[in-house]
Amino acid sequence: MIDTLKLTGREWWLFGRDPDVTDYCLEHASISKQHAVIQFRRRFNDRFEESIKPFLIDLESANGTQLNGQLIEGGRYYELRSGDLIQFALSTREYLFLLSDTSLR
């Protein structure tokens, strides 16, 4: 493990190579300047009970994003679950997504 990124206090986090606009700057040359977003979205069930769920969206990057080893479609939201692995473009670095007991309250 190299580092821990804490995704708290905001609804979305932008990942990419451009340090001027991204929240987390990723250095691999194959990663787009604005590559992907992790967004926490409010959802309501049939009883109108609210929950907050994390989603990953690839911003139609040049080299894609993988979720658990599968290339995801750009422009589409994918719900994240604790233990999911994310890879950006051709980088071999993996990001393990973990939820704490209090992270979605």
Short mmCIF file of N, CA, C and O in Angstrom, two decimals, residues 11-102:
data_model
loop_
_atom_site.label_atom_id
_atom_site.label_comp_id
_atom_site.label_asym_id
_atom_site.label_seq_id
_atom_site.Cartn_x
_atom_site.Cartn_y
_atom_site.Cartn_z
N GLU A 11 -19.38 15.60 -2.46
CA GLU A 11 -20.21 14.66 -3.21
C GLU A 11 -19.45 13.98 -4.35
O GLU A 11 -19.87 12.93 -4.82
N TRP A 12 -18.36 14.58 -4.84
CA TRP A 12 -17.64 13.98 -5.97
C TRP A 12 -16.16 14.29 -5.89
O TRP A 12 -15.76 15.27 -5.26
N TRP A 13 -15.38 13.42 -6.57
CA TRP A 13 -13.92 13.53 -6.60
C TRP A 13 -13.44 13.24 -8.01
O TRP A 13 -13.76 12.20 -8.57
N LEU A 14 -12.67 14.15 -8.59
CA LEU A 14 -12.18 14.03 -9.95
C LEU A 14 -10.75 13.48 -9.95
O LEU A 14 -9.88 14.00 -9.23
N PHE A 15 -10.51 12.45 -10.76
CA PHE A 15 -9.20 11.83 -10.91
C PHE A 15 -8.68 12.07 -12.31
O PHE A 15 -9.44 11.97 -13.28
N GLY A 16 -7.39 12.38 -12.44
CA GLY A 16 -6.79 12.59 -13.76
C GLY A 16 -5.39 13.14 -13.62
O GLY A 16 -4.84 13.27 -12.53
N ARG A 17 -4.80 13.51 -14.78
CA ARG A 17 -3.41 13.98 -14.80
C ARG A 17 -3.26 15.48 -14.61
O ARG A 17 -2.17 15.97 -14.35
N ASP A 18 -4.31 16.25 -14.79
CA ASP A 18 -4.21 17.71 -14.72
C ASP A 18 -4.27 18.19 -13.27
O ASP A 18 -5.34 18.20 -12.66
N PRO A 19 -3.13 18.61 -12.70
CA PRO A 19 -3.12 19.00 -11.29
C PRO A 19 -3.91 20.28 -11.00
O PRO A 19 -4.26 20.55 -9.86
N ASP A 20 -4.22 21.06 -12.03
CA ASP A 20 -4.94 22.31 -11.82
C ASP A 20 -6.44 22.11 -11.61
O ASP A 20 -7.09 22.98 -11.03
N VAL A 21 -6.99 20.99 -12.07
CA VAL A 21 -8.44 20.79 -11.95
C VAL A 21 -8.84 19.52 -11.22
O VAL A 21 -9.96 19.42 -10.74
N THR A 22 -7.94 18.54 -11.12
CA THR A 22 -8.32 17.28 -10.49
C THR A 22 -8.14 17.34 -8.97
O THR A 22 -7.33 18.09 -8.45
N ASP A 23 -8.93 16.51 -8.31
CA ASP A 23 -8.80 16.39 -6.85
C ASP A 23 -7.66 15.45 -6.49
O ASP A 23 -6.99 15.65 -5.48
N TYR A 24 -7.46 14.42 -7.30
CA TYR A 24 -6.35 13.48 -7.12
C TYR A 24 -5.61 13.35 -8.44
O TYR A 24 -6.14 12.83 -9.41
N CYS A 25 -4.39 13.87 -8.45
CA CYS A 25 -3.57 13.86 -9.65
C CYS A 25 -2.89 12.49 -9.80
O CYS A 25 -2.21 12.04 -8.88
N LEU A 26 -3.11 11.86 -10.94
CA LEU A 26 -2.53 10.56 -11.26
C LEU A 26 -1.48 10.79 -12.34
O LEU A 26 -1.74 11.48 -13.32
N GLU A 27 -0.30 10.20 -12.17
CA GLU A 27 0.84 10.60 -12.99
C GLU A 27 1.09 9.76 -14.24
O GLU A 27 1.85 10.18 -15.11
N HIS A 28 0.49 8.58 -14.38
CA HIS A 28 0.80 7.72 -15.52
C HIS A 28 0.42 8.41 -16.83
O HIS A 28 -0.65 9.01 -16.95
N ALA A 29 1.30 8.33 -17.83
CA ALA A 29 1.11 9.05 -19.10
C ALA A 29 -0.14 8.62 -19.86
O ALA A 29 -0.68 9.39 -20.66
N SER A 30 -0.65 7.42 -19.63
CA SER A 30 -1.83 6.94 -20.36
C SER A 30 -3.14 7.45 -19.77
O SER A 30 -4.20 7.27 -20.36
N ILE A 31 -3.08 8.10 -18.62
CA ILE A 31 -4.27 8.60 -17.95
C ILE A 31 -4.64 9.97 -18.54
O ILE A 31 -3.78 10.81 -18.75
N SER A 32 -5.92 10.17 -18.80
CA SER A 32 -6.40 11.43 -19.37
C SER A 32 -6.31 12.56 -18.33
O SER A 32 -6.27 12.31 -17.13
N LYS A 33 -6.31 13.79 -18.82
CA LYS A 33 -6.23 14.94 -17.92
C LYS A 33 -7.39 14.97 -16.94
O LYS A 33 -7.22 15.29 -15.77
N GLN A 34 -8.59 14.67 -17.41
CA GLN A 34 -9.77 14.52 -16.56
C GLN A 34 -10.32 13.14 -16.88
O GLN A 34 -11.04 12.98 -17.87
N HIS A 35 -9.98 12.17 -16.09
CA HIS A 35 -10.17 10.77 -16.45
C HIS A 35 -11.47 10.16 -15.93
O HIS A 35 -12.22 9.55 -16.68
N ALA A 36 -11.72 10.28 -14.63
CA ALA A 36 -12.87 9.62 -14.02
C ALA A 36 -13.30 10.35 -12.76
O ALA A 36 -12.55 11.15 -12.20
N VAL A 37 -14.53 10.06 -12.32
CA VAL A 37 -15.09 10.67 -11.12
C VAL A 37 -15.66 9.58 -10.22
O VAL A 37 -16.27 8.63 -10.71
N ILE A 38 -15.44 9.72 -8.92
CA ILE A 38 -16.20 8.95 -7.94
C ILE A 38 -17.19 9.93 -7.33
O ILE A 38 -16.81 10.98 -6.84
N GLN A 39 -18.47 9.58 -7.44
CA GLN A 39 -19.53 10.47 -6.98
C GLN A 39 -20.42 9.73 -5.98
O GLN A 39 -20.78 8.57 -6.19
N PHE A 40 -20.76 10.43 -4.91
CA PHE A 40 -21.68 9.89 -3.92
C PHE A 40 -23.06 10.47 -4.24
O PHE A 40 -23.28 11.67 -4.15
N ARG A 41 -23.99 9.58 -4.63
CA ARG A 41 -25.32 10.00 -5.07
C ARG A 41 -26.39 9.57 -4.09
O ARG A 41 -26.36 8.46 -3.57
N ARG A 42 -27.35 10.45 -3.88
CA ARG A 42 -28.49 10.13 -3.03
C ARG A 42 -29.47 9.26 -3.82
O ARG A 42 -29.76 9.54 -4.97
N ARG A 43 -29.96 8.22 -3.15
CA ARG A 43 -30.94 7.31 -3.76
C ARG A 43 -32.10 7.16 -2.79
O ARG A 43 -31.94 7.24 -1.58
N PHE A 44 -33.28 6.93 -3.34
CA PHE A 44 -34.48 6.71 -2.53
C PHE A 44 -35.09 5.37 -2.91
O PHE A 44 -35.18 5.05 -4.10
N ASN A 45 -35.51 4.61 -1.90
CA ASN A 45 -36.17 3.34 -2.20
C ASN A 45 -37.67 3.57 -2.34
O ASN A 45 -38.15 4.71 -2.27
N ASP A 46 -38.44 2.49 -2.50
CA ASP A 46 -39.88 2.62 -2.71
C ASP A 46 -40.62 3.15 -1.49
O ASP A 46 -41.77 3.56 -1.59
N ARG A 47 -39.98 3.17 -0.33
CA ARG A 47 -40.58 3.76 0.88
C ARG A 47 -40.04 5.16 1.13
O ARG A 47 -40.20 5.71 2.21
N PHE A 48 -39.37 5.72 0.14
CA PHE A 48 -38.80 7.07 0.20
C PHE A 48 -37.74 7.21 1.29
O PHE A 48 -37.53 8.30 1.83
N GLU A 49 -37.07 6.11 1.61
CA GLU A 49 -35.95 6.16 2.54
C GLU A 49 -34.69 6.49 1.75
O GLU A 49 -34.42 5.90 0.70
N GLU A 50 -33.94 7.45 2.25
CA GLU A 50 -32.76 7.94 1.54
C GLU A 50 -31.52 7.13 1.91
O GLU A 50 -31.34 6.75 3.06
N SER A 51 -30.69 6.87 0.91
CA SER A 51 -29.37 6.31 1.16
C SER A 51 -28.39 7.01 0.22
O SER A 51 -28.79 7.62 -0.77
N ILE A 52 -27.12 6.95 0.55
CA ILE A 52 -26.09 7.54 -0.29
C ILE A 52 -25.20 6.41 -0.78
O ILE A 52 -24.69 5.62 0.01
N LYS A 53 -25.02 6.32 -2.10
CA LYS A 53 -24.25 5.25 -2.71
C LYS A 53 -23.09 5.85 -3.52
O LYS A 53 -23.26 6.87 -4.20
N PRO A 54 -21.92 5.19 -3.51
CA PRO A 54 -20.79 5.66 -4.31
C PRO A 54 -20.85 5.07 -5.72
O PRO A 54 -21.19 3.89 -5.90
N PHE A 55 -20.52 5.90 -6.70
CA PHE A 55 -20.52 5.47 -8.10
C PHE A 55 -19.22 5.92 -8.77
O PHE A 55 -18.67 6.97 -8.43
N LEU A 56 -18.79 5.13 -9.74
CA LEU A 56 -17.62 5.45 -10.56
C LEU A 56 -18.10 5.73 -11.97
O LEU A 56 -18.94 4.99 -12.50
N ILE A 57 -17.59 6.80 -12.58
CA ILE A 57 -17.91 7.10 -13.97
C ILE A 57 -16.62 7.47 -14.69
O ILE A 57 -15.85 8.32 -14.24
N ASP A 58 -16.35 6.77 -15.79
CA ASP A 58 -15.23 7.11 -16.65
C ASP A 58 -15.69 8.26 -17.55
O ASP A 58 -16.77 8.20 -18.15
N LEU A 59 -14.90 9.30 -17.65
CA LEU A 59 -15.28 10.50 -18.41
C LEU A 59 -14.90 10.36 -19.89
O LEU A 59 -14.40 11.29 -20.49
N GLU A 60 -15.19 9.17 -20.44
CA GLU A 60 -14.88 8.85 -21.84
C GLU A 60 -13.42 9.12 -22.13
O GLU A 60 -13.06 9.75 -23.12
N SER A 61 -12.58 8.62 -21.22
CA SER A 61 -11.14 8.80 -21.33
C SER A 61 -10.59 8.03 -22.52
O SER A 61 -11.23 7.11 -23.04
N ALA A 62 -9.40 8.40 -22.95
CA ALA A 62 -8.78 7.76 -24.12
C ALA A 62 -8.45 6.29 -23.88
O ALA A 62 -8.60 5.47 -24.79
N ASN A 63 -8.04 5.92 -22.67
CA ASN A 63 -7.60 4.55 -22.40
C ASN A 63 -8.45 3.81 -21.38
O ASN A 63 -8.09 2.72 -20.96
N GLY A 64 -9.57 4.38 -21.00
CA GLY A 64 -10.54 3.68 -20.18
C GLY A 64 -10.19 3.51 -18.71
O GLY A 64 -9.11 3.86 -18.25
N THR A 65 -11.15 2.93 -18.00
CA THR A 65 -11.04 2.63 -16.58
C THR A 65 -11.53 1.21 -16.38
O THR A 65 -12.50 0.79 -16.99
N GLN A 66 -10.84 0.48 -15.50
CA GLN A 66 -11.25 -0.89 -15.19
C GLN A 66 -11.81 -0.95 -13.77
O GLN A 66 -11.28 -0.31 -12.86
N LEU A 67 -12.88 -1.70 -13.64
CA LEU A 67 -13.48 -1.98 -12.34
C LEU A 67 -13.46 -3.48 -12.16
O LEU A 67 -14.06 -4.21 -12.96
N ASN A 68 -12.71 -3.95 -11.17
CA ASN A 68 -12.55 -5.38 -10.91
C ASN A 68 -12.07 -6.14 -12.14
O ASN A 68 -12.55 -7.22 -12.47
N GLY A 69 -11.13 -5.53 -12.87
CA GLY A 69 -10.52 -6.18 -14.02
C GLY A 69 -11.30 -6.09 -15.31
O GLY A 69 -10.85 -6.58 -16.36
N GLN A 70 -12.45 -5.44 -15.29
CA GLN A 70 -13.29 -5.30 -16.49
C GLN A 70 -13.33 -3.83 -16.93
O GLN A 70 -13.57 -2.94 -16.11
N LEU A 71 -13.10 -3.60 -18.20
CA LEU A 71 -13.16 -2.25 -18.75
C LEU A 71 -14.61 -1.77 -18.68
O LEU A 71 -15.53 -2.48 -19.12
N ILE A 72 -14.81 -0.59 -18.10
CA ILE A 72 -16.18 -0.07 -17.99
C ILE A 72 -16.47 0.88 -19.16
O ILE A 72 -15.57 1.45 -19.76
N GLU A 73 -17.73 1.02 -19.44
CA GLU A 73 -18.19 1.90 -20.52
C GLU A 73 -18.10 3.35 -20.07
O GLU A 73 -18.53 3.70 -18.96
N GLY A 74 -17.54 4.21 -20.92
CA GLY A 74 -17.44 5.62 -20.60
C GLY A 74 -18.80 6.28 -20.52
O GLY A 74 -19.73 5.94 -21.26
N GLY A 75 -18.94 7.23 -19.60
CA GLY A 75 -20.18 8.00 -19.49
C GLY A 75 -21.30 7.29 -18.75
O GLY A 75 -22.42 7.78 -18.71
N ARG A 76 -21.03 6.13 -18.17
CA ARG A 76 -22.05 5.37 -17.46
C ARG A 76 -21.64 5.21 -15.99
O ARG A 76 -20.47 4.99 -15.69
N TYR A 77 -22.61 5.31 -15.08
CA TYR A 77 -22.35 5.16 -13.65
C TYR A 77 -22.32 3.69 -13.26
O TYR A 77 -23.18 2.92 -13.65
N TYR A 78 -21.31 3.33 -12.44
CA TYR A 78 -21.18 1.98 -11.89
C TYR A 78 -21.13 2.09 -10.38
O TYR A 78 -20.27 2.79 -9.84
N GLU A 79 -22.05 1.41 -9.70
CA GLU A 79 -22.06 1.47 -8.25
C GLU A 79 -20.82 0.76 -7.69
O GLU A 79 -20.46 -0.33 -8.14
N LEU A 80 -20.17 1.40 -6.74
CA LEU A 80 -18.99 0.83 -6.10
C LEU A 80 -19.40 0.12 -4.82
O LEU A 80 -20.28 0.58 -4.09
N ARG A 81 -18.72 -0.99 -4.57
CA ARG A 81 -18.91 -1.73 -3.33
C ARG A 81 -17.56 -1.85 -2.63
O ARG A 81 -16.51 -1.83 -3.27
N SER A 82 -17.60 -1.98 -1.33
CA SER A 82 -16.37 -2.13 -0.57
C SER A 82 -15.61 -3.36 -1.07
O SER A 82 -16.19 -4.43 -1.24
N GLY A 83 -14.33 -3.18 -1.36
CA GLY A 83 -13.50 -4.26 -1.88
C GLY A 83 -13.29 -4.21 -3.38
O GLY A 83 -12.51 -4.99 -3.92
N ASP A 84 -13.96 -3.29 -4.08
CA ASP A 84 -13.77 -3.16 -5.53
C ASP A 84 -12.36 -2.64 -5.83
O ASP A 84 -11.81 -1.82 -5.10
N LEU A 85 -11.80 -3.10 -6.96
CA LEU A 85 -10.51 -2.64 -7.44
C LEU A 85 -10.71 -1.76 -8.66
O LEU A 85 -11.42 -2.13 -9.59
N ILE A 86 -10.05 -0.60 -8.67
CA ILE A 86 -10.15 0.34 -9.77
C ILE A 86 -8.76 0.54 -10.37
O ILE A 86 -7.78 0.67 -9.63
N GLN A 87 -8.68 0.53 -11.71
CA GLN A 87 -7.43 0.85 -12.41
C GLN A 87 -7.75 1.89 -13.48
O GLN A 87 -8.76 1.79 -14.18
N PHE A 88 -6.87 2.87 -13.62
CA PHE A 88 -7.04 3.94 -14.58
C PHE A 88 -6.10 3.71 -15.76
O PHE A 88 -4.89 3.57 -15.58
N ALA A 89 -6.67 3.69 -16.96
CA ALA A 89 -5.92 3.58 -18.22
C ALA A 89 -4.98 2.37 -18.20
O ALA A 89 -5.38 1.29 -17.80
N LEU A 90 -3.74 2.57 -18.61
CA LEU A 90 -2.78 1.47 -18.72
C LEU A 90 -1.88 1.36 -17.50
O LEU A 90 -0.95 0.55 -17.48
N SER A 91 -2.16 2.14 -16.48
CA SER A 91 -1.38 2.07 -15.24
C SER A 91 -1.62 0.73 -14.56
O SER A 91 -2.74 0.21 -14.56
N THR A 92 -0.57 0.17 -13.98
CA THR A 92 -0.72 -1.09 -13.24
C THR A 92 -1.09 -0.85 -11.78
O THR A 92 -1.37 -1.80 -11.06
N ARG A 93 -1.12 0.40 -11.35
CA ARG A 93 -1.49 0.72 -9.97
C ARG A 93 -2.98 0.44 -9.77
O ARG A 93 -3.81 0.82 -10.57
N GLU A 94 -3.28 -0.26 -8.68
CA GLU A 94 -4.67 -0.57 -8.35
C GLU A 94 -5.11 0.24 -7.14
O GLU A 94 -4.34 0.45 -6.20
N TYR A 95 -6.36 0.66 -7.16
CA TYR A 95 -6.95 1.41 -6.06
C TYR A 95 -8.06 0.55 -5.46
O TYR A 95 -9.01 0.19 -6.15
N LEU A 96 -7.91 0.21 -4.20
CA LEU A 96 -8.88 -0.61 -3.48
C LEU A 96 -9.89 0.33 -2.84
O LEU A 96 -9.53 1.19 -2.03
N PHE A 97 -11.16 0.17 -3.20
CA PHE A 97 -12.21 1.02 -2.66
C PHE A 97 -12.78 0.36 -1.40
O PHE A 97 -13.28 -0.76 -1.47
N LEU A 98 -12.67 1.05 -0.27
CA LEU A 98 -13.19 0.52 0.99
C LEU A 98 -14.15 1.52 1.60
O LEU A 98 -13.91 2.73 1.60
N LEU A 99 -15.23 1.00 2.16
CA LEU A 99 -16.20 1.83 2.86
C LEU A 99 -16.05 1.59 4.35
O LEU A 99 -15.97 0.45 4.80
N SER A 100 -16.02 2.67 5.12
CA SER A 100 -16.04 2.51 6.58
C SER A 100 -17.49 2.42 7.03
O SER A 100 -18.41 2.71 6.28
N ASP A 101 -17.69 2.05 8.26
CA ASP A 101 -19.06 1.92 8.79
C ASP A 101 -19.80 3.26 8.78
O ASP A 101 -21.01 3.30 8.72
N THR A 102 -19.06 4.36 8.83
CA THR A 102 -19.71 5.68 8.92
C THR A 102 -19.60 6.48 7.63
O THR A 102 -20.06 7.60 7.58
#
